[in-house]
Tab-separated table of C-alpha atoms in Angstrom:
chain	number	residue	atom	x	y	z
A	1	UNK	CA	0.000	0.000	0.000
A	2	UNK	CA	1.588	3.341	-1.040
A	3	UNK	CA	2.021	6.186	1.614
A	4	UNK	CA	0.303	9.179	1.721
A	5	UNK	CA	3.165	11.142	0.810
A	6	UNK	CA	4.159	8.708	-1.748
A	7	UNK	CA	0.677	9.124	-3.812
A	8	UNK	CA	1.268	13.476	-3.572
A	9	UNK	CA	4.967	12.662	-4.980
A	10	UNK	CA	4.070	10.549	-8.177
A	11	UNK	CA	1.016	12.852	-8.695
A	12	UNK	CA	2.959	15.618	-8.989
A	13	UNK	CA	5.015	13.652	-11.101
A	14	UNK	CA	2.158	12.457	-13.195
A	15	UNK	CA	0.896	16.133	-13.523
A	16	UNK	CA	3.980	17.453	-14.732
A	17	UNK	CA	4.209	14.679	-17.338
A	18	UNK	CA	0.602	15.362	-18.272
A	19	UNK	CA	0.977	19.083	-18.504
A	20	UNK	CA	3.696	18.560	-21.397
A	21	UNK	CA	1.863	15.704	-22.737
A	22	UNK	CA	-0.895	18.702	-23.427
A	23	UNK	CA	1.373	21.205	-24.530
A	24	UNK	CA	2.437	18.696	-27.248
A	25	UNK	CA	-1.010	17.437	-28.219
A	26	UNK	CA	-2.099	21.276	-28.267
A	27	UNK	CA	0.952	21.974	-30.646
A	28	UNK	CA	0.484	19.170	-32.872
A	29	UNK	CA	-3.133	20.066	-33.323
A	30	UNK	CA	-2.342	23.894	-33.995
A	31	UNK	CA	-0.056	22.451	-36.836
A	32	UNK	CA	-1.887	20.120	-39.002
A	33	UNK	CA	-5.335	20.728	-40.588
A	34	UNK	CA	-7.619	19.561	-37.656
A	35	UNK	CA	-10.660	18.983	-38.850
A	36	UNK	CA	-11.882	17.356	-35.475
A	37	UNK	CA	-10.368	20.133	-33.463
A	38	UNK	CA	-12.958	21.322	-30.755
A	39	UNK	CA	-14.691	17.687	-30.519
A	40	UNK	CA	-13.850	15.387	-27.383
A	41	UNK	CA	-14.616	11.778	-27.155
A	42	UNK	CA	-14.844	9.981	-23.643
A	43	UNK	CA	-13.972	6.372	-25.125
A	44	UNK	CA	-14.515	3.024	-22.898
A	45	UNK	CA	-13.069	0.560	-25.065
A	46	UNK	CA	-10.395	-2.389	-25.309
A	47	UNK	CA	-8.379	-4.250	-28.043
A	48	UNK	CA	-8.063	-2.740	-31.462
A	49	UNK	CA	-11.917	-2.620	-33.507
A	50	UNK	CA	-13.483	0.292	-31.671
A	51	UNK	CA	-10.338	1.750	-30.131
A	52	UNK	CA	-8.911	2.526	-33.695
A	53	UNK	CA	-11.893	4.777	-34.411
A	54	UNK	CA	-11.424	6.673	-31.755
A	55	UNK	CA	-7.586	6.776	-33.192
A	56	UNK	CA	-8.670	7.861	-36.223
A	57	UNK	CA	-10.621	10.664	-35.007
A	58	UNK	CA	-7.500	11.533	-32.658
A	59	UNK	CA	-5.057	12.096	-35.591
A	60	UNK	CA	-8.324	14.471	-36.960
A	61	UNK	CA	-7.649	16.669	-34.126
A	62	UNK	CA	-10.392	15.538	-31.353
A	63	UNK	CA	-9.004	14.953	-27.948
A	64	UNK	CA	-10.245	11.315	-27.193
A	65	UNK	CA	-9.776	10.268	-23.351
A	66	UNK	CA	-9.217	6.713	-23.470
A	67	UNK	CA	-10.319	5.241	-20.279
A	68	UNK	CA	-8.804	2.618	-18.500
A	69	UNK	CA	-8.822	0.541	-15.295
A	70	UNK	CA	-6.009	1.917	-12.722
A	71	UNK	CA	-4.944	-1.777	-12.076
A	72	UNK	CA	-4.856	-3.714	-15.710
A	73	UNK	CA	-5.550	-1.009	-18.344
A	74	UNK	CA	-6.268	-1.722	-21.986
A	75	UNK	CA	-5.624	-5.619	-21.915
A	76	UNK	CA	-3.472	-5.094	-25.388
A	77	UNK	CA	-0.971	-3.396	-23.552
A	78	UNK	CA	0.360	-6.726	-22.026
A	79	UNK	CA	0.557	-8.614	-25.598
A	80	UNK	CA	4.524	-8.476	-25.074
A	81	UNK	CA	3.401	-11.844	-22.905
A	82	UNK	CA	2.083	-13.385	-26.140
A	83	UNK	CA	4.687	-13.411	-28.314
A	84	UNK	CA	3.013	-10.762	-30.682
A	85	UNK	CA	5.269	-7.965	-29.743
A	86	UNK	CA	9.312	-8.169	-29.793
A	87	UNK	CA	10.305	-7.780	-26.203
A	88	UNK	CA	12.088	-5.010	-25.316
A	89	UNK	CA	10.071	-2.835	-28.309
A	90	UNK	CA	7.681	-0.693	-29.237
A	91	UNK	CA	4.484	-2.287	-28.295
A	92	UNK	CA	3.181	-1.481	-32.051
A	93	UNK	CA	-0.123	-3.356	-31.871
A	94	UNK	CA	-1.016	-0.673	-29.081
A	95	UNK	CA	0.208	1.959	-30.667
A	96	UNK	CA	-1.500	1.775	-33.810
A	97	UNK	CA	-5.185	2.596	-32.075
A	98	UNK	CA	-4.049	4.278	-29.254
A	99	UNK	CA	-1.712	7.003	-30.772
A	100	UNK	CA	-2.481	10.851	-30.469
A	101	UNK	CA	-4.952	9.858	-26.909
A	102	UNK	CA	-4.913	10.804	-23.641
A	103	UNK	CA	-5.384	8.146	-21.198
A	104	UNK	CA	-7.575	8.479	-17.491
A	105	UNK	CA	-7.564	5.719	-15.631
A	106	UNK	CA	-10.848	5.001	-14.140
A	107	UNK	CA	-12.191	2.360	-11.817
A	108	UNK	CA	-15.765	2.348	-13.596
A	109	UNK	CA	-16.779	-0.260	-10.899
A	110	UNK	CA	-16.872	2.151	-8.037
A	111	UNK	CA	-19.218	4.715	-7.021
A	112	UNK	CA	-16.340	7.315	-7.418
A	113	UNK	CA	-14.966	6.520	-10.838
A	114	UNK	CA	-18.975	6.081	-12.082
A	115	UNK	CA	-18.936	9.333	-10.930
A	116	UNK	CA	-16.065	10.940	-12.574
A	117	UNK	CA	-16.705	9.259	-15.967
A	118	UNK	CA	-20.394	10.910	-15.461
A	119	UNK	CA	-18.790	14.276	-15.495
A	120	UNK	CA	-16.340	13.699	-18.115
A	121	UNK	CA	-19.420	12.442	-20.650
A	122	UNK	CA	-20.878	15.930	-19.857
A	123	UNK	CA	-18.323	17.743	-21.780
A	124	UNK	CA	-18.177	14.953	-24.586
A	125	UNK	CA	-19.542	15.532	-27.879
A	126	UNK	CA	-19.002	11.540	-28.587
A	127	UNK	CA	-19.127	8.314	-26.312
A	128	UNK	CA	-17.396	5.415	-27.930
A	129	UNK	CA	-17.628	1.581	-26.844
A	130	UNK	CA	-17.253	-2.229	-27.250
A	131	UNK	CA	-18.353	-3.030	-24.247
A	132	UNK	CA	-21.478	-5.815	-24.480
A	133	UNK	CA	-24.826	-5.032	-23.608
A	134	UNK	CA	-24.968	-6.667	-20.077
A	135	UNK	CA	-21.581	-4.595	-19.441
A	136	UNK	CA	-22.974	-1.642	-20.067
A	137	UNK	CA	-26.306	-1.948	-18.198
A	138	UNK	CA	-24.023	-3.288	-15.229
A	139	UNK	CA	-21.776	-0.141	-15.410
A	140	UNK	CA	-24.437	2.384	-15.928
A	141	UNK	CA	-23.240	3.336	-19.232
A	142	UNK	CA	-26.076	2.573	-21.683
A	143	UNK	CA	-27.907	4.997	-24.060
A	144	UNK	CA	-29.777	6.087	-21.211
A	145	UNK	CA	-27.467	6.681	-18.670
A	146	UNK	CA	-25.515	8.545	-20.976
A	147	UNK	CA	-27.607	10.820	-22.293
A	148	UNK	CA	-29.123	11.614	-18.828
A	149	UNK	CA	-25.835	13.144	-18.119
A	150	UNK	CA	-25.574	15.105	-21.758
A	151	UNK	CA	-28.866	14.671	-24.181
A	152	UNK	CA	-26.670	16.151	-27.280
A	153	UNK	CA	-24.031	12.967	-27.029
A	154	UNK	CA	-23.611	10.794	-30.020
A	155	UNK	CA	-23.237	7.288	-28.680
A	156	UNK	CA	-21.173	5.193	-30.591
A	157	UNK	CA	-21.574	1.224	-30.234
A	158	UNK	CA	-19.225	-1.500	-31.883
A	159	UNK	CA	-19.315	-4.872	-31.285
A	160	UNK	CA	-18.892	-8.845	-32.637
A	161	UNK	CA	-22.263	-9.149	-34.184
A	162	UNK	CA	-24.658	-6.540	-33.629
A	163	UNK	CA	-26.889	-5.228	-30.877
A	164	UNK	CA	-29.950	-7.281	-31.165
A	165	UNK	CA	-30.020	-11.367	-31.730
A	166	UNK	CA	-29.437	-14.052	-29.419
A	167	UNK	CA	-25.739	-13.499	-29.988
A	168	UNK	CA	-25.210	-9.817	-28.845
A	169	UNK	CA	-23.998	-10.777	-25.364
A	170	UNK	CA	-21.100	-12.923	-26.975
A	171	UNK	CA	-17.910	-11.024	-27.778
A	172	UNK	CA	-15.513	-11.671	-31.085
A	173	UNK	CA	-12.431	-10.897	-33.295
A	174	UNK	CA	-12.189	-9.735	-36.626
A	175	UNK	CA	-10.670	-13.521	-37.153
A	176	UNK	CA	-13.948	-15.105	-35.831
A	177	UNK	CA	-16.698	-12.314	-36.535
A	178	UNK	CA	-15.229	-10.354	-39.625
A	179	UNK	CA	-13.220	-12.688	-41.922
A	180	UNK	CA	-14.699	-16.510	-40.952
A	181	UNK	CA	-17.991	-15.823	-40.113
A	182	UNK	CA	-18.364	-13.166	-42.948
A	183	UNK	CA	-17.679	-15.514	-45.644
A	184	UNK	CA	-14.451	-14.426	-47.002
A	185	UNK	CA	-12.161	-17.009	-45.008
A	186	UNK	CA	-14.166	-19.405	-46.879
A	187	UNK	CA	-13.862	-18.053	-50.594
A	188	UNK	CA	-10.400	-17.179	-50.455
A	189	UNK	CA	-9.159	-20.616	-49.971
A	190	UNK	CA	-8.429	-22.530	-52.737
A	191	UNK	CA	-10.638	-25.568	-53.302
A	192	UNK	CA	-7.706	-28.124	-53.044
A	193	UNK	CA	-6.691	-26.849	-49.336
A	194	UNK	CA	-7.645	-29.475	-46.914
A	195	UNK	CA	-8.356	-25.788	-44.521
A	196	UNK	CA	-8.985	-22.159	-44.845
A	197	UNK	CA	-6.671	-19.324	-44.700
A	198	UNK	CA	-6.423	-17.152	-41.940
A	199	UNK	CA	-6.320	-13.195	-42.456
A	200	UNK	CA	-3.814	-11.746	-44.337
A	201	UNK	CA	-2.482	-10.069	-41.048
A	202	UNK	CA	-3.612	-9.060	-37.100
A	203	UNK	CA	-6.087	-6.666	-36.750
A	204	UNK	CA	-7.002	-6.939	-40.967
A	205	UNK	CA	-10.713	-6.556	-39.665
A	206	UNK	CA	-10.408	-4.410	-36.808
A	207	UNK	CA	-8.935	-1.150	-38.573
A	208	UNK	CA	-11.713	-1.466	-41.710
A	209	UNK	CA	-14.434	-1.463	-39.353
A	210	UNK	CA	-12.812	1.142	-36.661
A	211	UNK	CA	-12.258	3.254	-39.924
A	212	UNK	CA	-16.164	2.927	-40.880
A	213	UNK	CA	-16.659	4.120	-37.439
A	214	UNK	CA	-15.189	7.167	-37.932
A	215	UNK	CA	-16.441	7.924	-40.752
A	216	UNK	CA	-20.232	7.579	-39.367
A	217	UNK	CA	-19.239	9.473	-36.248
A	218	UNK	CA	-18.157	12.485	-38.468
A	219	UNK	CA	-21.717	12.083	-40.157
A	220	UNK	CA	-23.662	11.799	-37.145
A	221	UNK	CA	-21.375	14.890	-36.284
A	222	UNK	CA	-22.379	16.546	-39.178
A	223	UNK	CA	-26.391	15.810	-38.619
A	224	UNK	CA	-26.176	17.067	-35.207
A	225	UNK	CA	-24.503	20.148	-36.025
A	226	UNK	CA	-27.397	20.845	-38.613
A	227	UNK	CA	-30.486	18.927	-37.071
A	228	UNK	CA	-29.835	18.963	-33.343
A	229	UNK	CA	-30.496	15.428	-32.850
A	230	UNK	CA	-27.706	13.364	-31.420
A	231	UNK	CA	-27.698	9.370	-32.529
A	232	UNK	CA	-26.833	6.359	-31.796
A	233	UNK	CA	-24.188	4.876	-33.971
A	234	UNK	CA	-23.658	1.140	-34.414
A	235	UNK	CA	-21.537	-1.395	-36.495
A	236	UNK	CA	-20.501	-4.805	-35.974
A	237	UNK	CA	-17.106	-6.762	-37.073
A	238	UNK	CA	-19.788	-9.139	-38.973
A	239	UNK	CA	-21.439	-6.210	-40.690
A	240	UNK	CA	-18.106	-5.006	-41.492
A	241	UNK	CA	-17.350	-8.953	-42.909
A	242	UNK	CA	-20.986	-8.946	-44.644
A	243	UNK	CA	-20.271	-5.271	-46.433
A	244	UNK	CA	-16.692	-6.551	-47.031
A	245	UNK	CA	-17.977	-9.603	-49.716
A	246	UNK	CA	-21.105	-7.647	-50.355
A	247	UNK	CA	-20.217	-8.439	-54.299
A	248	UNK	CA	-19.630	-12.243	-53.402
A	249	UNK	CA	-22.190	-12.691	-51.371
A	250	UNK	CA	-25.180	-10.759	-53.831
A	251	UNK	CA	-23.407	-13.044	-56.752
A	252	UNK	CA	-23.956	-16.291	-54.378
A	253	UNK	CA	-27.325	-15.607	-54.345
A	254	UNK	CA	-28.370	-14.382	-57.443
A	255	UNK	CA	-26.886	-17.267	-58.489
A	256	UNK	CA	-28.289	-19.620	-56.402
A	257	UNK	CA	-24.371	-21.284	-55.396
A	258	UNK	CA	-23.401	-22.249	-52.085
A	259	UNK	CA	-19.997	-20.719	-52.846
A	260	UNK	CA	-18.735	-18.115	-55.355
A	261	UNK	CA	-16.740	-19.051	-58.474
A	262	UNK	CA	-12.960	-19.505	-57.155
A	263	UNK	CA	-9.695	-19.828	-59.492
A	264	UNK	CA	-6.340	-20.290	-59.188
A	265	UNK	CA	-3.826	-18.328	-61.143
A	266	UNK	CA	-3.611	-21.037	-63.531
A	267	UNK	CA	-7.427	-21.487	-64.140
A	268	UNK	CA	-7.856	-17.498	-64.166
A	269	UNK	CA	-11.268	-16.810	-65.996
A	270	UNK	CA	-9.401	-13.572	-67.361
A	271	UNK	CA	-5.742	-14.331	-68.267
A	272	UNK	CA	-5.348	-10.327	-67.721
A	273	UNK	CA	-6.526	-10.571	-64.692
A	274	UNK	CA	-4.323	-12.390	-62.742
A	275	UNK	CA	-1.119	-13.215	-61.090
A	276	UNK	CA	2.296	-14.226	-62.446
A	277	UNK	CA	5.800	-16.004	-61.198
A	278	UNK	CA	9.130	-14.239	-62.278
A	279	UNK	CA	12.258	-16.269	-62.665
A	280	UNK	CA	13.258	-14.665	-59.013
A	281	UNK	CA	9.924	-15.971	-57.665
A	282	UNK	CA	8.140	-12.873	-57.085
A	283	UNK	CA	4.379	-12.031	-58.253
A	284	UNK	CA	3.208	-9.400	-60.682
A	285	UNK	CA	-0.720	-8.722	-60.749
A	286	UNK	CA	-2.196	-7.589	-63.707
A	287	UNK	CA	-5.962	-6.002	-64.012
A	288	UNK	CA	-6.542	-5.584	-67.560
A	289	UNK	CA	-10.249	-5.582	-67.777
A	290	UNK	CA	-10.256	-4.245	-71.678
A	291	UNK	CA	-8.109	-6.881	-73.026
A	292	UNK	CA	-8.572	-6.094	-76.502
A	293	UNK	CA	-7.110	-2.766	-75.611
A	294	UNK	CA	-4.472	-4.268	-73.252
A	295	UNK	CA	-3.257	-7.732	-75.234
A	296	UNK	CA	-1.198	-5.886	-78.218
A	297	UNK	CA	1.243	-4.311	-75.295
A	298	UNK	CA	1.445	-6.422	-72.656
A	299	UNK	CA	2.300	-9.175	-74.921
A	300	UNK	CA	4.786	-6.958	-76.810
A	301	UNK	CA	6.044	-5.727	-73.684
A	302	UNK	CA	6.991	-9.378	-72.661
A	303	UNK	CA	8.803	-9.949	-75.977
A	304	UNK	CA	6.410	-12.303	-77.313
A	305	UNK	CA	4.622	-10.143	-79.955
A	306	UNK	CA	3.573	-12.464	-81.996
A	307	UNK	CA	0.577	-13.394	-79.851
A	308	UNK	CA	-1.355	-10.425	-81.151
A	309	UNK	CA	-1.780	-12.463	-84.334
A	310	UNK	CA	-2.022	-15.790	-82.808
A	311	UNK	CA	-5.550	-16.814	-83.734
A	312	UNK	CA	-6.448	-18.673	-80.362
A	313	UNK	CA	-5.585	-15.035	-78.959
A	314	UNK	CA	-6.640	-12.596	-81.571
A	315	UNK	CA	-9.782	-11.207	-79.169
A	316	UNK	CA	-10.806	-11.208	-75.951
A	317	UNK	CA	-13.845	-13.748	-76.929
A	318	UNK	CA	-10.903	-16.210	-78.137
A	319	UNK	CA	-9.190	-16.080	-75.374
A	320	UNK	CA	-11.503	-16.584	-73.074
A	321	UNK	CA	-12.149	-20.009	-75.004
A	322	UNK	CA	-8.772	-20.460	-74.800
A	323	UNK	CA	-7.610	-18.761	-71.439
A	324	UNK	CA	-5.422	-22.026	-70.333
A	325	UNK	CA	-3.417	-21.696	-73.032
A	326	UNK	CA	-2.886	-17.941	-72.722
A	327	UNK	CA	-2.474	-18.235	-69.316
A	328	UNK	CA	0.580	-20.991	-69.999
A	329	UNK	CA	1.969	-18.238	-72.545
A	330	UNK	CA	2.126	-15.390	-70.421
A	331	UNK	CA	3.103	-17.460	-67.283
A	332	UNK	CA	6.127	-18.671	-69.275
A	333	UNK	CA	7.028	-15.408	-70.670
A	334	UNK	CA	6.742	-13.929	-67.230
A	335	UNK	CA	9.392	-16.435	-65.704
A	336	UNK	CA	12.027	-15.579	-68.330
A	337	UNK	CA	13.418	-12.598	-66.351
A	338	UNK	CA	13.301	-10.985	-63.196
A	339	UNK	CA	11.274	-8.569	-60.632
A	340	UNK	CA	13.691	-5.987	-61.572
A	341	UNK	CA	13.740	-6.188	-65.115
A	342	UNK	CA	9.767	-6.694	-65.372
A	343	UNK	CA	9.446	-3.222	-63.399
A	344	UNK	CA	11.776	-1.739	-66.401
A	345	UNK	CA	9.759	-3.501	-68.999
A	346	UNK	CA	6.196	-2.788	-67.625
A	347	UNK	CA	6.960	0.901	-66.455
A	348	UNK	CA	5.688	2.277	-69.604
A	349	UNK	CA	2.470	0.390	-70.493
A	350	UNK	CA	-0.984	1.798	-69.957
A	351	UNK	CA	-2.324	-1.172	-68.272
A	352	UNK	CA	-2.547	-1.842	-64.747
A	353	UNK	CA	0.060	-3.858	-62.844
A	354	UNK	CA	1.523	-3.681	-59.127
A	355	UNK	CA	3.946	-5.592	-57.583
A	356	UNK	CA	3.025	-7.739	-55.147
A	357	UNK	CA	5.024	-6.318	-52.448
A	358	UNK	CA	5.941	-7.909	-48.664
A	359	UNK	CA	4.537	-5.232	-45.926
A	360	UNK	CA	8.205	-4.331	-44.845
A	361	UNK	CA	8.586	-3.263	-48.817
A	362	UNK	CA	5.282	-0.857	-48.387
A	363	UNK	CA	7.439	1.162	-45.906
A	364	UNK	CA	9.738	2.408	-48.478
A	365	UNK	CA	7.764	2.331	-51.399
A	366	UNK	CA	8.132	5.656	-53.196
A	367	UNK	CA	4.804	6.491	-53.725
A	368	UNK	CA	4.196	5.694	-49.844
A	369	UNK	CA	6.869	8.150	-48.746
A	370	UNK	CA	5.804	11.025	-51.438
A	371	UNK	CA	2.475	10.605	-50.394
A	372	UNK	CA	3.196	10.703	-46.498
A	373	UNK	CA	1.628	7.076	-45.809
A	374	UNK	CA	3.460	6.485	-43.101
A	375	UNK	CA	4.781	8.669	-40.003
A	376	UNK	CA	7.794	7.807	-37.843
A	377	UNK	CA	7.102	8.099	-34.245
A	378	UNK	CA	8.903	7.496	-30.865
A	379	UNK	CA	7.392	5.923	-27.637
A	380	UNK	CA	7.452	7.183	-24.378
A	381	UNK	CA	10.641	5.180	-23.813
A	382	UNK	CA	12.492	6.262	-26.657
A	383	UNK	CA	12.172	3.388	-28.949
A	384	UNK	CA	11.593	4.572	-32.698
A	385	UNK	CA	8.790	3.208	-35.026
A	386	UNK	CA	6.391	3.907	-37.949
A	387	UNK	CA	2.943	3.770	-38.433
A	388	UNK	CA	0.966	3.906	-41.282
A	389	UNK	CA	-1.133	7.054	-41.140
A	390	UNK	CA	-5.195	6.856	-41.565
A	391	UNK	CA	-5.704	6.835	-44.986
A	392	UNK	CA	-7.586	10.240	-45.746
A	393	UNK	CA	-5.985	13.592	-46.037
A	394	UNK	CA	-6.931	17.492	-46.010
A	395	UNK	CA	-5.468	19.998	-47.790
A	396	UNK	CA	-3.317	17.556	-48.924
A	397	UNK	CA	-1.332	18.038	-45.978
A	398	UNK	CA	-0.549	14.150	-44.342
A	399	UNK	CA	-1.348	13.489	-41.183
A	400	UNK	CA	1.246	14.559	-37.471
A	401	UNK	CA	0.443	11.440	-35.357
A	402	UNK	CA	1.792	11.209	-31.655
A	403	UNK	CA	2.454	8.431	-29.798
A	404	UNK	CA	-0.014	6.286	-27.496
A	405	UNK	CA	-0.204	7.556	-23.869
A	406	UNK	CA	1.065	5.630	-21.103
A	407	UNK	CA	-1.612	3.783	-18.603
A	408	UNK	CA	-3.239	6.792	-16.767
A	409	UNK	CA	-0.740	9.350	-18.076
A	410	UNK	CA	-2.840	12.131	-18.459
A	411	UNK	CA	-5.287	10.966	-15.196
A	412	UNK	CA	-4.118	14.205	-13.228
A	413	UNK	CA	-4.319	17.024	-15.919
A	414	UNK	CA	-8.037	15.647	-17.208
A	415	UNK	CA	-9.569	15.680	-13.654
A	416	UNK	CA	-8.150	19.400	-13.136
A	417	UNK	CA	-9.675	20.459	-16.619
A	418	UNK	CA	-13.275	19.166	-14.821
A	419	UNK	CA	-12.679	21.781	-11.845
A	420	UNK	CA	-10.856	18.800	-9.430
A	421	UNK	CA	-8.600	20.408	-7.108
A	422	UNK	CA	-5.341	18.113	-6.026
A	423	UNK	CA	-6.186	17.650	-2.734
A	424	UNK	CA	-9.626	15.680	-4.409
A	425	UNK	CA	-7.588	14.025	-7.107
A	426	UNK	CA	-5.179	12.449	-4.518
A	427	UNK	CA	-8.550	11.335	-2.093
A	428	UNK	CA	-9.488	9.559	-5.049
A	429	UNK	CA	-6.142	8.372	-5.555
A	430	UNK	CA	-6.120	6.715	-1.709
A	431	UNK	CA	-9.817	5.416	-2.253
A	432	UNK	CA	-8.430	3.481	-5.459
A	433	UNK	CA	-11.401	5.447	-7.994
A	434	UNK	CA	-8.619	6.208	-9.986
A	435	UNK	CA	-4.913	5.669	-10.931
């Protein structure tokens, strides 16, 4: 149990370390074009779906209070445990919805904290969540409770699979909820696989949806500002899924299949339209929807000109009867040289190609760093990193993200903003409300 005079010393500490923490936050938002600037969202929210809305909205300009329990905090921030983070680094999977926050850590479960986060809600223009239904009735944080405190709140739900059903109590991932349970797990595997493939990556799910968050929260933003009505906002990580193979799923139908169409580059059902090996074994992708426009030089391009005149190939209805074959052609043509020379080749033609690049290669891909894509950042124990920046831009000025906040680190300098004095912020320090 800490002393007294122990809990005055590390809040003093804690202020001073939160007063700077503002002066930067302040200064970043003066520089950049903030179009969230004036808007503050009290967020109660774990893990990565929800929280990166609230991120998103952060590197806009709003100042969003994550809050956290004093004792375990956002349960991501102990992933070094799992294996997911390298130890001794930048806890990146925290970082990427947590940057540009400020955190108050808040024992919801006690009269005090309830209390606290009641007063903080009244100067919120937006209350974001994940927390389930019988959470939030247990807490005294649903719709109602909320708006008791401020009528013109919008309240902003996310969640596995919706608020109504049978199933709204359960929780999920973007790996259960979004990308199995939405279908595409399922049509992305190949036929021959004896199982399906997992997401391309952590957290694939989780920063579509949190970005579809934010987007609706600057709507319902919007229609407040013009209607005076605040609303309730809600996705799901199965919605998200659903919307995700919307195309697939209306085709599935329509169709009356039990699964879409699926190919494998060598059974492509549009040889332009596909993917091929180099001799160096990388991939080049190719969407070439007008063939008939896109045959005569991509075919010259790969040396082989002669297949312009080739009558299995000499339109796009011949070789569509005859895709195999032209599929065999340009495979073969494409393993002939390598990455390197294909990006020589290729650079000229009209038609679409990419590289299909590794994610460490995105960091320095030229068009990333002209473009700003990504920021490079430093946590609060000096360990460098990147981030890739939300994907929207104003003014075509990139985005300034900051760091995450440390657990709690700006519990002092919030409370004093709400009219606490420190003699009350160190009573509810003793009494364990807060951290």
């Amino acid at each position: 149990m800490c002393t007294l005079s122990q809990i005055l010393v590390d809040g003093i500490r804690r202020h001073s370390v939160a007063i700077r923490s503002i002066e930067v936050w302040t200064e970043r938002n003066n520089a950049v074009v903030g179009v969230m600037n004036g808007i503050r969202v009290v967020e109660v929210a774990a893990w990565t779906y929800v929280p990166v809305a609230g991120a998103i909205l952060a590197e806009w300009g709003a100042d969003v209070l994550k809050i956290e329990h004093p004792e375990s905090g956002d349960p991501q921030r102990g992933l070094v445990t799992s294996g997911l983070i390298p130890a001794g680094g930048v806890n990146h999977m925290f970082e990427l919805p947590n940057r540009g926050k400020r955190s108050v850590a808040i024992d919801l479960k006690s009269e005090e904290g309830h209390e606290i986060l009641m007063k903080l809600i009244a100067t919120a223009d937006v209350f974001l969540t994940n927390f389930r239904p019988d959470a939030r009735k247990k807490l005294g944080l649903d719709v109602d409770d909320v708006r008791a405190v401020n009528d013109k709140i919008v309240y902003v739900r996310g969640s596995s699979t919706g608020q109504r059903g049978e199933e709204s109590n359960r929780g999920g991932y973007d790996m259960t909820s979004f990308w199995s349970r939405g279908g595409a797990a399922d049509n992305v595997s190949p036929d021959e696989l004896d199982y399906r493939l997992t997401m391309p990556g952590p957290a694939f799910g989780d920063v579509l949806g949190g970005l579809t968050i934010a987007g609706a929260i600057s709507t319902a933003l919007l229609h407040r500002e013009r209607t005076g009505e605040a609303l309730t906002v809600d996705s799901s990580l199965l919605a998200m899924g659903a919307w995700s193979m919307g195309a697939t799923i209306a085709g599935a139908h329509a169709f009356n299949m039990e699964r879409y169409p699926k190919h494998t580059p060598s059974t492509a059902a549009n040889p332009l339209v596909n993917m091929y090996k180099t001799s160096d074994g990388r991939f080049i992708s190719l969407v070439m929807l007008e063939s008939d426009r896109f045959w005569p030089e991509l075919v010259t391009a790969l040396g082989i000109p002669e297949m312009i005149t080739d009558p299995r190939f000499e339109n796009h209805a011949k070789r569509g009867e005859h895709r195999l074959e032209a599929i065999e052609v340009l495979n073969n043509a494409f393993g002939k040289r390598t990455l390197e020379e294909w990006k020589k080749d290729l650079a000229n033609i009209d038609g679409s190609w990419s590289v299909v690049q590794t994610p460490r290669e995105v960091v320095t891909d030229p068009q990333v760093l002209a473009n700003g894509y990504i920021s490079d950042l430093t946590d609060s124990n000096g360990v460098d990193y990147k981030l890739v920046n939300t994907p929207i831009q104003f003014n075509e000025t990139p985005n300034e993200l900051t760091r995450a906040p440390d657990h709690g680190e700006h519990t002092d300098a919030v409370l004093e903003e709400l009219g606490l004095s420190m003699d009350e912020i160190i009573g509810y320090k003793v009494s364990g409300a807060i951290l």
